[in-house]
PDB file of N, CA, C and O in Angstrom:
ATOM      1  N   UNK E  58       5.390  50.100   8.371  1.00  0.00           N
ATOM      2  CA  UNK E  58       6.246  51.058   7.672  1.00  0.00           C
ATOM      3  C   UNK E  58       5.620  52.443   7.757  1.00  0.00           C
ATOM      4  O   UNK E  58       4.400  52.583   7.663  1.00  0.00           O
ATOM      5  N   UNK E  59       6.499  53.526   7.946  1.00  0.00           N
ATOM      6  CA  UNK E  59       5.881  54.957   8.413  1.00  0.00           C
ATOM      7  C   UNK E  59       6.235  55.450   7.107  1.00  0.00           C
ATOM      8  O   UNK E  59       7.368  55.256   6.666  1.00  0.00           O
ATOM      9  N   UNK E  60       5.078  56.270   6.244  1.00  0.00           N
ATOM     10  CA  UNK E  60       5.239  56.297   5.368  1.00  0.00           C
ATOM     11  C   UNK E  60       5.296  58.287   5.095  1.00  0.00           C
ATOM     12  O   UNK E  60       5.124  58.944   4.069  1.00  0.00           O
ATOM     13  N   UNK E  61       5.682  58.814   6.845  1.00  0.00           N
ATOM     14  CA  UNK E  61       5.839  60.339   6.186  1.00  0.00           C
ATOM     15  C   UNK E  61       7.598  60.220   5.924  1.00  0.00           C
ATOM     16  O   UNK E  61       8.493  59.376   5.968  1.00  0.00           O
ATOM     17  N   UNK E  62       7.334  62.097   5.541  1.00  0.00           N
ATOM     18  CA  UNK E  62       9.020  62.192   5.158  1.00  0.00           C
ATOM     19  C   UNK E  62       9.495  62.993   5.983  1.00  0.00           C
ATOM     20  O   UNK E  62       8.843  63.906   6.491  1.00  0.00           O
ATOM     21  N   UNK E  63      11.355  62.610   6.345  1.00  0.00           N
ATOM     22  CA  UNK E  63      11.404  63.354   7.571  1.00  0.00           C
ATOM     23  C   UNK E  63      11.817  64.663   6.854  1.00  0.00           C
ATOM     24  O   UNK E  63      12.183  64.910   5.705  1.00  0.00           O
ATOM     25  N   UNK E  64      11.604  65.470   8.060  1.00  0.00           N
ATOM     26  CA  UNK E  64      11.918  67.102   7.538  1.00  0.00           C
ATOM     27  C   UNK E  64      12.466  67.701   9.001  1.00  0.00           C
ATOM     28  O   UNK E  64      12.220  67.200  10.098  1.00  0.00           O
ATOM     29  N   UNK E  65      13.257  68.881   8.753  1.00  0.00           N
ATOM     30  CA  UNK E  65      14.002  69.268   9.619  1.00  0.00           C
ATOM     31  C   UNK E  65      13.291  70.014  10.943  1.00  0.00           C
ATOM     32  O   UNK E  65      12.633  71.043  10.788  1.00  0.00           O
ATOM     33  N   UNK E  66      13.503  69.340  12.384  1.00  0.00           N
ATOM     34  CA  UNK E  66      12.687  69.702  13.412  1.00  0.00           C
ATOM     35  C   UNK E  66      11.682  70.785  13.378  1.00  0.00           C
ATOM     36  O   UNK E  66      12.639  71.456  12.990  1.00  0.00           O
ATOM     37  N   UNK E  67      10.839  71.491  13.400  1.00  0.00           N
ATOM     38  CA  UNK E  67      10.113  72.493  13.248  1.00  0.00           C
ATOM     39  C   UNK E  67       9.306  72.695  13.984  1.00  0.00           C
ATOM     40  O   UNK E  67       8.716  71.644  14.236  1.00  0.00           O
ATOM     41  N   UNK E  68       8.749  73.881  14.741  1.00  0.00           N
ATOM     42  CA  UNK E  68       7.473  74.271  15.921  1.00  0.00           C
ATOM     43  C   UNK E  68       6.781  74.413  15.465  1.00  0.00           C
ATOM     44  O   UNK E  68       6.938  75.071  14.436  1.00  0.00           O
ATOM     45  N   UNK E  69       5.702  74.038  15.737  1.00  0.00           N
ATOM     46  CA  UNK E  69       4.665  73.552  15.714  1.00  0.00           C
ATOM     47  C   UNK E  69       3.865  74.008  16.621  1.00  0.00           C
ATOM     48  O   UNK E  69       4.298  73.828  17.759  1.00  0.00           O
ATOM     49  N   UNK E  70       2.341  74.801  16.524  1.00  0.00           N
ATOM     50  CA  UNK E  70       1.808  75.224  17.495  1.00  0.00           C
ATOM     51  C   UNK E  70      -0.094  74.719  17.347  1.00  0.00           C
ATOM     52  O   UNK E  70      -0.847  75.350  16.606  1.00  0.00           O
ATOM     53  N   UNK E  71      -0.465  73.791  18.001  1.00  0.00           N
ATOM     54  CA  UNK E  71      -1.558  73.381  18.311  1.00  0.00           C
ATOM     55  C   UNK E  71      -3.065  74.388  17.709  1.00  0.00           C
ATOM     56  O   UNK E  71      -3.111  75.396  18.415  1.00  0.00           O
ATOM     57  N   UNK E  72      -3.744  74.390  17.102  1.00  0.00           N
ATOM     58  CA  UNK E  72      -4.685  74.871  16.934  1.00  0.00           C
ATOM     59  C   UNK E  72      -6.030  74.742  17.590  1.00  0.00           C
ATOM     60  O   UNK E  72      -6.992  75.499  17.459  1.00  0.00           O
ATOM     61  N   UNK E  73      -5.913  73.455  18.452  1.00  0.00           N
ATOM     62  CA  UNK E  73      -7.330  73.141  19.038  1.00  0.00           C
ATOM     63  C   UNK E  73      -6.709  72.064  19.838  1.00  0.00           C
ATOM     64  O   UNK E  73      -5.572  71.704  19.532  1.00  0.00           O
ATOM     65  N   UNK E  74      -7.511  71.345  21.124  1.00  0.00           N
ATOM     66  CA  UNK E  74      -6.791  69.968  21.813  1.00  0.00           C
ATOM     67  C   UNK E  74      -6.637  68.966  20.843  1.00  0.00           C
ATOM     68  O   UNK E  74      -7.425  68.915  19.899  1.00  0.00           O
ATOM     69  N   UNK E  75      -5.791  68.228  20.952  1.00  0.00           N
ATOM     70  CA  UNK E  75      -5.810  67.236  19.718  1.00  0.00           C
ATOM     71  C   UNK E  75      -5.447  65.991  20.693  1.00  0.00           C
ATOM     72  O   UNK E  75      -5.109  66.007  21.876  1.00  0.00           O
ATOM     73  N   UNK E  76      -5.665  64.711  19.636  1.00  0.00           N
ATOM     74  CA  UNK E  76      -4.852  63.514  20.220  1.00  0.00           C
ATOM     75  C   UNK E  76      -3.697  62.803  19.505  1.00  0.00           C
ATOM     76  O   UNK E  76      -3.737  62.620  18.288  1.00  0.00           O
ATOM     77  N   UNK E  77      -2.819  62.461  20.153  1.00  0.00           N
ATOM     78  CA  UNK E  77      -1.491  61.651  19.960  1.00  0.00           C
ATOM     79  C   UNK E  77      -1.744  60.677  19.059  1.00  0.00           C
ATOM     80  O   UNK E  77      -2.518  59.976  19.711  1.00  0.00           O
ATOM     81  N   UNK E  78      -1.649  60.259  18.225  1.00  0.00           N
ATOM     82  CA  UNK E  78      -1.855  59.018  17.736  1.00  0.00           C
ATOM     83  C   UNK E  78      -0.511  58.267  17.797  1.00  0.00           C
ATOM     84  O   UNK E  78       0.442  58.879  17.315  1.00  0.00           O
ATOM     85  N   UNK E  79      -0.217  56.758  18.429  1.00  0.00           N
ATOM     86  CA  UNK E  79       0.712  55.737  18.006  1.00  0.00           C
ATOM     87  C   UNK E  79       1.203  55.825  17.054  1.00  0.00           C
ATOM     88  O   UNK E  79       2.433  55.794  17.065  1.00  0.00           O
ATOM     89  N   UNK E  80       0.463  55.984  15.708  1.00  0.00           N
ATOM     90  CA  UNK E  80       0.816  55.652  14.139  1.00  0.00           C
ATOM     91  C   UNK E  80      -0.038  56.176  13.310  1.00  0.00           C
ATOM     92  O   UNK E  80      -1.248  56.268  13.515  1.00  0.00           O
ATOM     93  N   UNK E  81       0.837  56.719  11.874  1.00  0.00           N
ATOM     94  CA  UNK E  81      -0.297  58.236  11.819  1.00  0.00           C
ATOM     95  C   UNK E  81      -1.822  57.086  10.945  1.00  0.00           C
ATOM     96  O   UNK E  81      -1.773  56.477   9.877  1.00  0.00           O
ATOM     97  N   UNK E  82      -2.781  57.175  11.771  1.00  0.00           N
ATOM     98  CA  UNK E  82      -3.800  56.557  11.143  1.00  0.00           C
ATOM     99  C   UNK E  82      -4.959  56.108  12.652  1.00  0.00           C
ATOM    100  O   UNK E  82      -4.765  55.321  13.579  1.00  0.00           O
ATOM    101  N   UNK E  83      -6.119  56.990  12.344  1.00  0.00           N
ATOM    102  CA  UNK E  83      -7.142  57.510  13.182  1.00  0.00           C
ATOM    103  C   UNK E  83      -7.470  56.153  14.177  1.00  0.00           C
ATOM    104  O   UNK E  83      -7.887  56.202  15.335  1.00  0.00           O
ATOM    105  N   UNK E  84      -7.167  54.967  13.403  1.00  0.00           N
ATOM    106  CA  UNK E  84      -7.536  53.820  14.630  1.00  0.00           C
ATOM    107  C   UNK E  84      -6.585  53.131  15.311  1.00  0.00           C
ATOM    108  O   UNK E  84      -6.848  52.205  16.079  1.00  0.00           O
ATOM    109  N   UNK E  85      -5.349  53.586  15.040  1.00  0.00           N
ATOM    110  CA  UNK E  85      -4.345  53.651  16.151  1.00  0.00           C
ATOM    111  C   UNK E  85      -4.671  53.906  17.680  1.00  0.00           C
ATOM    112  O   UNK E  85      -5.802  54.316  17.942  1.00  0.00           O
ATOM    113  N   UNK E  86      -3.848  53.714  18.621  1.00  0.00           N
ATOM    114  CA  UNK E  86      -4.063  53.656  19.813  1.00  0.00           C
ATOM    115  C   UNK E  86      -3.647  55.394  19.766  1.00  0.00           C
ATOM    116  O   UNK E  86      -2.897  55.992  18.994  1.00  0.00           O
ATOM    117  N   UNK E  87      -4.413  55.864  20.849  1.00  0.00           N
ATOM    118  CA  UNK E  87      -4.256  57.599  21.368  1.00  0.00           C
ATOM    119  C   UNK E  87      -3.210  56.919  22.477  1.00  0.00           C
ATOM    120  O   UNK E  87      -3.268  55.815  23.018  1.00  0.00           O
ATOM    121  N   UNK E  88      -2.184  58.049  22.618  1.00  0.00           N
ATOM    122  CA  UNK E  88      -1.197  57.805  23.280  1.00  0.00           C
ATOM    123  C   UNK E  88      -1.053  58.894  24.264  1.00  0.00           C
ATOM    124  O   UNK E  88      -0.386  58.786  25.293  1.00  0.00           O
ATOM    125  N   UNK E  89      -1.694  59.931  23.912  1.00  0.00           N
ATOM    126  CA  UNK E  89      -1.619  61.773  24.540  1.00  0.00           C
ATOM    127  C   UNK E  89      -2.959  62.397  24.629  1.00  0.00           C
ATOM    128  O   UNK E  89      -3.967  61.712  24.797  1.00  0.00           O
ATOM    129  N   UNK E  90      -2.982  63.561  24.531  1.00  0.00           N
ATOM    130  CA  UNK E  90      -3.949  64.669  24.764  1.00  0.00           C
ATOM    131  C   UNK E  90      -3.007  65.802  24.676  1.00  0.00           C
ATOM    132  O   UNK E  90      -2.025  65.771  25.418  1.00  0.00           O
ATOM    133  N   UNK E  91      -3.134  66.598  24.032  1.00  0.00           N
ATOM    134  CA  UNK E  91      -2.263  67.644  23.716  1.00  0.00           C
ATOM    135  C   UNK E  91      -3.505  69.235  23.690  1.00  0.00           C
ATOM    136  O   UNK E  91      -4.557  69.402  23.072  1.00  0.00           O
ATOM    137  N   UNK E  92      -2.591  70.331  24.855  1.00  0.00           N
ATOM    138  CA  UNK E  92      -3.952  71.288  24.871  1.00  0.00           C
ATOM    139  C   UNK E  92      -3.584  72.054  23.753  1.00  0.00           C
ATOM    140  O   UNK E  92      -2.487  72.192  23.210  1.00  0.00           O
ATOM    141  N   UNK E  93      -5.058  72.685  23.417  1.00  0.00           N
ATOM    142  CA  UNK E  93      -4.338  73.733  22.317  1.00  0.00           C
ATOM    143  C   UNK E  93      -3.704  74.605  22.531  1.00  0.00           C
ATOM    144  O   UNK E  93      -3.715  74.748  23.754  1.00  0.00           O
ATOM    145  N   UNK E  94      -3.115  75.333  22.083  1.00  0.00           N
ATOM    146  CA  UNK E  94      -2.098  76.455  21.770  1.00  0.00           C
ATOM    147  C   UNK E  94      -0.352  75.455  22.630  1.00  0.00           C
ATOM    148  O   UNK E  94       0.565  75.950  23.286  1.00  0.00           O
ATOM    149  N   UNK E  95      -0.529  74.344  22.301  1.00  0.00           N
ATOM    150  CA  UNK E  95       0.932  74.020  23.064  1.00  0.00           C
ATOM    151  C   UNK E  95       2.227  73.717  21.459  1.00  0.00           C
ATOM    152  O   UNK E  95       2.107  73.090  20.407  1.00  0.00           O
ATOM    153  N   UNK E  96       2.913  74.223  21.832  1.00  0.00           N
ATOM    154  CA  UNK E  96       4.251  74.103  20.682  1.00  0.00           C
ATOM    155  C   UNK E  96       4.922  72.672  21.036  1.00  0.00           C
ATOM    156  O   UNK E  96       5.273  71.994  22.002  1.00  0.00           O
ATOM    157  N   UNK E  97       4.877  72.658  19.751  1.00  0.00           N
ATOM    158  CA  UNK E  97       5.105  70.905  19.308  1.00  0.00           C
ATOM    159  C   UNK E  97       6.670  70.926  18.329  1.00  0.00           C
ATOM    160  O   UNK E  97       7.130  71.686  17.477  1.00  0.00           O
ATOM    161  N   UNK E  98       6.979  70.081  18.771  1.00  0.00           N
ATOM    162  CA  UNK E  98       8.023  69.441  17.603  1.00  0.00           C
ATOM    163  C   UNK E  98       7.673  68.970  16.534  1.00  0.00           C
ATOM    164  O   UNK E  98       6.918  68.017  16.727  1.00  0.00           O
ATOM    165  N   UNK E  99       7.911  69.236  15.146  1.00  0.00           N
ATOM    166  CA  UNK E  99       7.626  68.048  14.189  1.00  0.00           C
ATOM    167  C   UNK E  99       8.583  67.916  13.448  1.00  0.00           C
ATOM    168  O   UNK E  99       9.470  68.698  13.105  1.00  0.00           O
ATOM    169  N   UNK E 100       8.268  66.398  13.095  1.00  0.00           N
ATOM    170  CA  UNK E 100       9.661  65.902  12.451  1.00  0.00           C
ATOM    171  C   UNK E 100      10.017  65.281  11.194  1.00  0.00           C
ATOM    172  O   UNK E 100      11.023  64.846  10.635  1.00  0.00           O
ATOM    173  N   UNK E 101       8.408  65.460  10.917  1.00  0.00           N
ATOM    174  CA  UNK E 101       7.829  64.409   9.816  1.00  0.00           C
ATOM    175  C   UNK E 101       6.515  64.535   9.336  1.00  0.00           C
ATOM    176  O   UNK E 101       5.691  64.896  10.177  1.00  0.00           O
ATOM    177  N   UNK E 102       5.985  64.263   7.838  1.00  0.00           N
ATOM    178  CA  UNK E 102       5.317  64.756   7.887  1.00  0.00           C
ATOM    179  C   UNK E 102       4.603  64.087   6.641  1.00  0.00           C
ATOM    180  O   UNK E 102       5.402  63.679   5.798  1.00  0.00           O
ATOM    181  N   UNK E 103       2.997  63.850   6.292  1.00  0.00           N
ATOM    182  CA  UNK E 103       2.967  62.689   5.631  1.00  0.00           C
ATOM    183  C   UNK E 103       0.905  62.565   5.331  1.00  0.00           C
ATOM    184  O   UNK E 103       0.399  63.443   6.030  1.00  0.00           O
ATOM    185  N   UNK E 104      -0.049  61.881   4.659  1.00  0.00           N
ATOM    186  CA  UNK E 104      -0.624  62.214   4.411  1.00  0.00           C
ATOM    187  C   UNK E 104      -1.410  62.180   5.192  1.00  0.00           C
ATOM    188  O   UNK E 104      -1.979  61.180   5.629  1.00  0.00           O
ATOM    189  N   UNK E 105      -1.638  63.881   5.644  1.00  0.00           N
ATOM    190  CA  UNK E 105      -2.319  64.754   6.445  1.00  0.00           C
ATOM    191  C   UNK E 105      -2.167  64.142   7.956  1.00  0.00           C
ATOM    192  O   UNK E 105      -3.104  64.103   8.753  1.00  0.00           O
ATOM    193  N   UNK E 106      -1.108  63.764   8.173  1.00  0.00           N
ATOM    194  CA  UNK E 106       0.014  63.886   9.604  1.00  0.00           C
ATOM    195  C   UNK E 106       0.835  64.436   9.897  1.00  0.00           C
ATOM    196  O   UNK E 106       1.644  64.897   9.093  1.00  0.00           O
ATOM    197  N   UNK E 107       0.907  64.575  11.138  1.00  0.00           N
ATOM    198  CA  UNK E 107       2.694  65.300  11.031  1.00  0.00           C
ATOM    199  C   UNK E 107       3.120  64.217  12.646  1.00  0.00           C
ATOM    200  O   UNK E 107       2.310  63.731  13.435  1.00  0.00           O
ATOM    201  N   UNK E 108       4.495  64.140  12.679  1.00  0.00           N
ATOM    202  CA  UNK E 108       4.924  63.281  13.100  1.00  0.00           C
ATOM    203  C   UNK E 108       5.312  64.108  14.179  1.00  0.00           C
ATOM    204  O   UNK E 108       5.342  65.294  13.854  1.00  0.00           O
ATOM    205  N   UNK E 109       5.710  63.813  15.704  1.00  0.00           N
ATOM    206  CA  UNK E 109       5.682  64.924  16.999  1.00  0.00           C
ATOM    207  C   UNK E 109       6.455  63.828  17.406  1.00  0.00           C
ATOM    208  O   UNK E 109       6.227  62.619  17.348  1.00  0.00           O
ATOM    209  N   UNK E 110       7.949  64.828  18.068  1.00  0.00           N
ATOM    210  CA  UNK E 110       8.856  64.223  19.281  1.00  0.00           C
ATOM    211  C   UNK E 110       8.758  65.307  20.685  1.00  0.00           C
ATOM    212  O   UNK E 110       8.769  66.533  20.584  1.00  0.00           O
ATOM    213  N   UNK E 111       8.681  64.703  21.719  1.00  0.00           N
ATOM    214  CA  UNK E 111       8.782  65.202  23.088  1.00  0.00           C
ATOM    215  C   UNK E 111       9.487  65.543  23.125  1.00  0.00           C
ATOM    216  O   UNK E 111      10.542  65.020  22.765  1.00  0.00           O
ATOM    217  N   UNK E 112       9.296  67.062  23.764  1.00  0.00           N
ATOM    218  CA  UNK E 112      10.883  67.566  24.441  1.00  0.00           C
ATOM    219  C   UNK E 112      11.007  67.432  26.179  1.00  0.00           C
ATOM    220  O   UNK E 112      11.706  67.900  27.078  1.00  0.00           O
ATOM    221  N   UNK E 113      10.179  66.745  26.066  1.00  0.00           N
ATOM    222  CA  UNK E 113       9.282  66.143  27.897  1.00  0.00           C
ATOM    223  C   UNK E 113       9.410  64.556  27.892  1.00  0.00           C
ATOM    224  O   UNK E 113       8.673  63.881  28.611  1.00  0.00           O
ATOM    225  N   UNK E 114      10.203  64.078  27.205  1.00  0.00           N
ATOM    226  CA  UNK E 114      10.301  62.463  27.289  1.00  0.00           C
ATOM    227  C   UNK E 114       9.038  61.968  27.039  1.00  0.00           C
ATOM    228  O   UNK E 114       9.110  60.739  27.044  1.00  0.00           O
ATOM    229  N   UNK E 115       8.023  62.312  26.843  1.00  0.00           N
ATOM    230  CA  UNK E 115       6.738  61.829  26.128  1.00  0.00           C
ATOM    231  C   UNK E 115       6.920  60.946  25.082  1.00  0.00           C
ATOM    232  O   UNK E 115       7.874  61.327  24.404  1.00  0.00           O
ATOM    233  N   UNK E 116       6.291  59.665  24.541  1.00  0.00           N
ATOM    234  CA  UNK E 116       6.357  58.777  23.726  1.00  0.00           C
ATOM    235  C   UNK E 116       6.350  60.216  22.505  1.00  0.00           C
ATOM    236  O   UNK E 116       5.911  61.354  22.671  1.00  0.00           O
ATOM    237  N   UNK E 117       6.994  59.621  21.341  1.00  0.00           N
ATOM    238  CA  UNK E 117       6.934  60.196  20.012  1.00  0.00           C
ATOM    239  C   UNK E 117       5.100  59.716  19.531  1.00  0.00           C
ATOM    240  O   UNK E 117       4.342  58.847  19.962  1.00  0.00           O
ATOM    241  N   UNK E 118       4.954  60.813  18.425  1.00  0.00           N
ATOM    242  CA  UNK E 118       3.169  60.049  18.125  1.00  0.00           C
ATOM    243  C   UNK E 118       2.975  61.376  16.663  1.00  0.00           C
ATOM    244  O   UNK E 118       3.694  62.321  16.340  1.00  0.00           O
ATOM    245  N   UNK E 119       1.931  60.951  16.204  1.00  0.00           N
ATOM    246  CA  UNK E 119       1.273  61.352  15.234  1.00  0.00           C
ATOM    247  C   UNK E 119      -0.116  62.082  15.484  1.00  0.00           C
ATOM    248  O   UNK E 119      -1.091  61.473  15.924  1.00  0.00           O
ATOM    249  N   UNK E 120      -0.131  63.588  15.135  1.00  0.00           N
ATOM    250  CA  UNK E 120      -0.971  64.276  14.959  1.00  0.00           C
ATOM    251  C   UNK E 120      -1.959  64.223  13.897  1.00  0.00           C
ATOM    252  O   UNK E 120      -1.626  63.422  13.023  1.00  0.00           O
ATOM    253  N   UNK E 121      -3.258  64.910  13.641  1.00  0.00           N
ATOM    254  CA  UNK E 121      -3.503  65.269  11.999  1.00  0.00           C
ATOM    255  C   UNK E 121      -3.095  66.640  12.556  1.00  0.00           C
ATOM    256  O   UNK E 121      -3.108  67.362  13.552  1.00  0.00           O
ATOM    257  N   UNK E 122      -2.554  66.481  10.674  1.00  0.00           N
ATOM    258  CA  UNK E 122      -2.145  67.811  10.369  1.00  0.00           C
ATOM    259  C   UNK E 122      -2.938  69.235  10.180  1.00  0.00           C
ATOM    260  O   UNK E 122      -2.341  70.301  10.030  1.00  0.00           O
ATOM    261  N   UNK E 123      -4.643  69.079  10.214  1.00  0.00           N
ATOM    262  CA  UNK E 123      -5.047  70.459  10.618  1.00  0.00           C
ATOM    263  C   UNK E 123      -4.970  71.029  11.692  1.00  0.00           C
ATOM    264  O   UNK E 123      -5.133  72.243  11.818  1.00  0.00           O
ATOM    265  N   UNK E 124      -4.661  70.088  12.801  1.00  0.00           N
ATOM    266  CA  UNK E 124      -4.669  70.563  14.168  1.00  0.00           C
ATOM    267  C   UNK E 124      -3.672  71.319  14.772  1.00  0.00           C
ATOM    268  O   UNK E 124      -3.767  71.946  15.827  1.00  0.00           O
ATOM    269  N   UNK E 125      -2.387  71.187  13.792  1.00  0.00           N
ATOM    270  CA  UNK E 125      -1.345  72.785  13.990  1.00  0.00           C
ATOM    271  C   UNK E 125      -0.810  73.003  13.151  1.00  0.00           C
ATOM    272  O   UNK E 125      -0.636  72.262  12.184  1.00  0.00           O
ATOM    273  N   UNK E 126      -0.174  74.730  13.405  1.00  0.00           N
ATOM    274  CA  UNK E 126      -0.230  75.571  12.246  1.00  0.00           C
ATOM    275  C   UNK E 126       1.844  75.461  12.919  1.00  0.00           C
ATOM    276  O   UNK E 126       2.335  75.185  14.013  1.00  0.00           O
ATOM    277  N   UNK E 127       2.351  75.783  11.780  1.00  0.00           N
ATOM    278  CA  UNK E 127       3.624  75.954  11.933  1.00  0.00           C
ATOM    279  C   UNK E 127       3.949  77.471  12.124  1.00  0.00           C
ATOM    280  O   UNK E 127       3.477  78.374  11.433  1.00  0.00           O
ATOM    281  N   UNK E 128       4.840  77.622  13.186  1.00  0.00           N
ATOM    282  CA  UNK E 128       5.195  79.170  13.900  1.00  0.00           C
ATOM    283  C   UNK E 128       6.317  79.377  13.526  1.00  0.00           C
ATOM    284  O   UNK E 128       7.207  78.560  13.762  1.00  0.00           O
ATOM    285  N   UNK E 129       6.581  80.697  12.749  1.00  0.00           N
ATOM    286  CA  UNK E 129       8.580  81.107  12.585  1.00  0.00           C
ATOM    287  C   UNK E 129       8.766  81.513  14.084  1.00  0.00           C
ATOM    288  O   UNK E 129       8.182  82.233  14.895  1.00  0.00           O
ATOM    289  N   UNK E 130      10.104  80.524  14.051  1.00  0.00           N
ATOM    290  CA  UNK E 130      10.806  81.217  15.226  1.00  0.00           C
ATOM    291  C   UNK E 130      11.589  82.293  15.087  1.00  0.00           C
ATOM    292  O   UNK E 130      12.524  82.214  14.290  1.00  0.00           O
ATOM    293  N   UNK E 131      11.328  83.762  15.979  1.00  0.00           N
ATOM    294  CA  UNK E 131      12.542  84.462  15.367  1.00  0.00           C
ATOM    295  C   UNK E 131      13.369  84.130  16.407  1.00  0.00           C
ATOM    296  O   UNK E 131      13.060  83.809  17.555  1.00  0.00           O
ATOM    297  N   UNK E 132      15.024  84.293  15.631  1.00  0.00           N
ATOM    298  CA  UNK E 132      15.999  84.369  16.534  1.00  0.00           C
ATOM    299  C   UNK E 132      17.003  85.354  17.355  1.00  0.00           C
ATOM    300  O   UNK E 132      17.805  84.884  18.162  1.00  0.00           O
TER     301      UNK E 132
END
């Protein structure tokens, strides 16, 4: 059971390389490598995770949440 909450798509921008996690919880399988400064989707969000969908067909996966900072998009 995934226990973040969903929240409405949001960018997301990498603070340092991070890894993918399967399921938000550190001994999960790494699924990615993500470089820093790359803009992320998030979709979800939960204790001290945030939940990441591909806009590259990449498996969906779980970040920690210090590893990016949320960016306003202007429009």
């Amino acid at each position: 059971s995934r226990s973040t909450s969903a929240v409405q798509p949001r960018t997301y921008q990498t603070v340092r390389s991070t890894q993918v996690h399967e399921e938000p919880a550190n001994s999960s399988r790494v699924v990615e490598q993500i470089a820093k400064g790359t803009e992320i989707t998030v979709v979800g969000s939960g204790n001290g995770w945030l939940e990441i969908r591909s806009k590259h067909g990449k498996p969906p996966g779980f970040i920690r949440a210090d590893d990016a900072l949320f960016i306003s998009r202007a429009n």
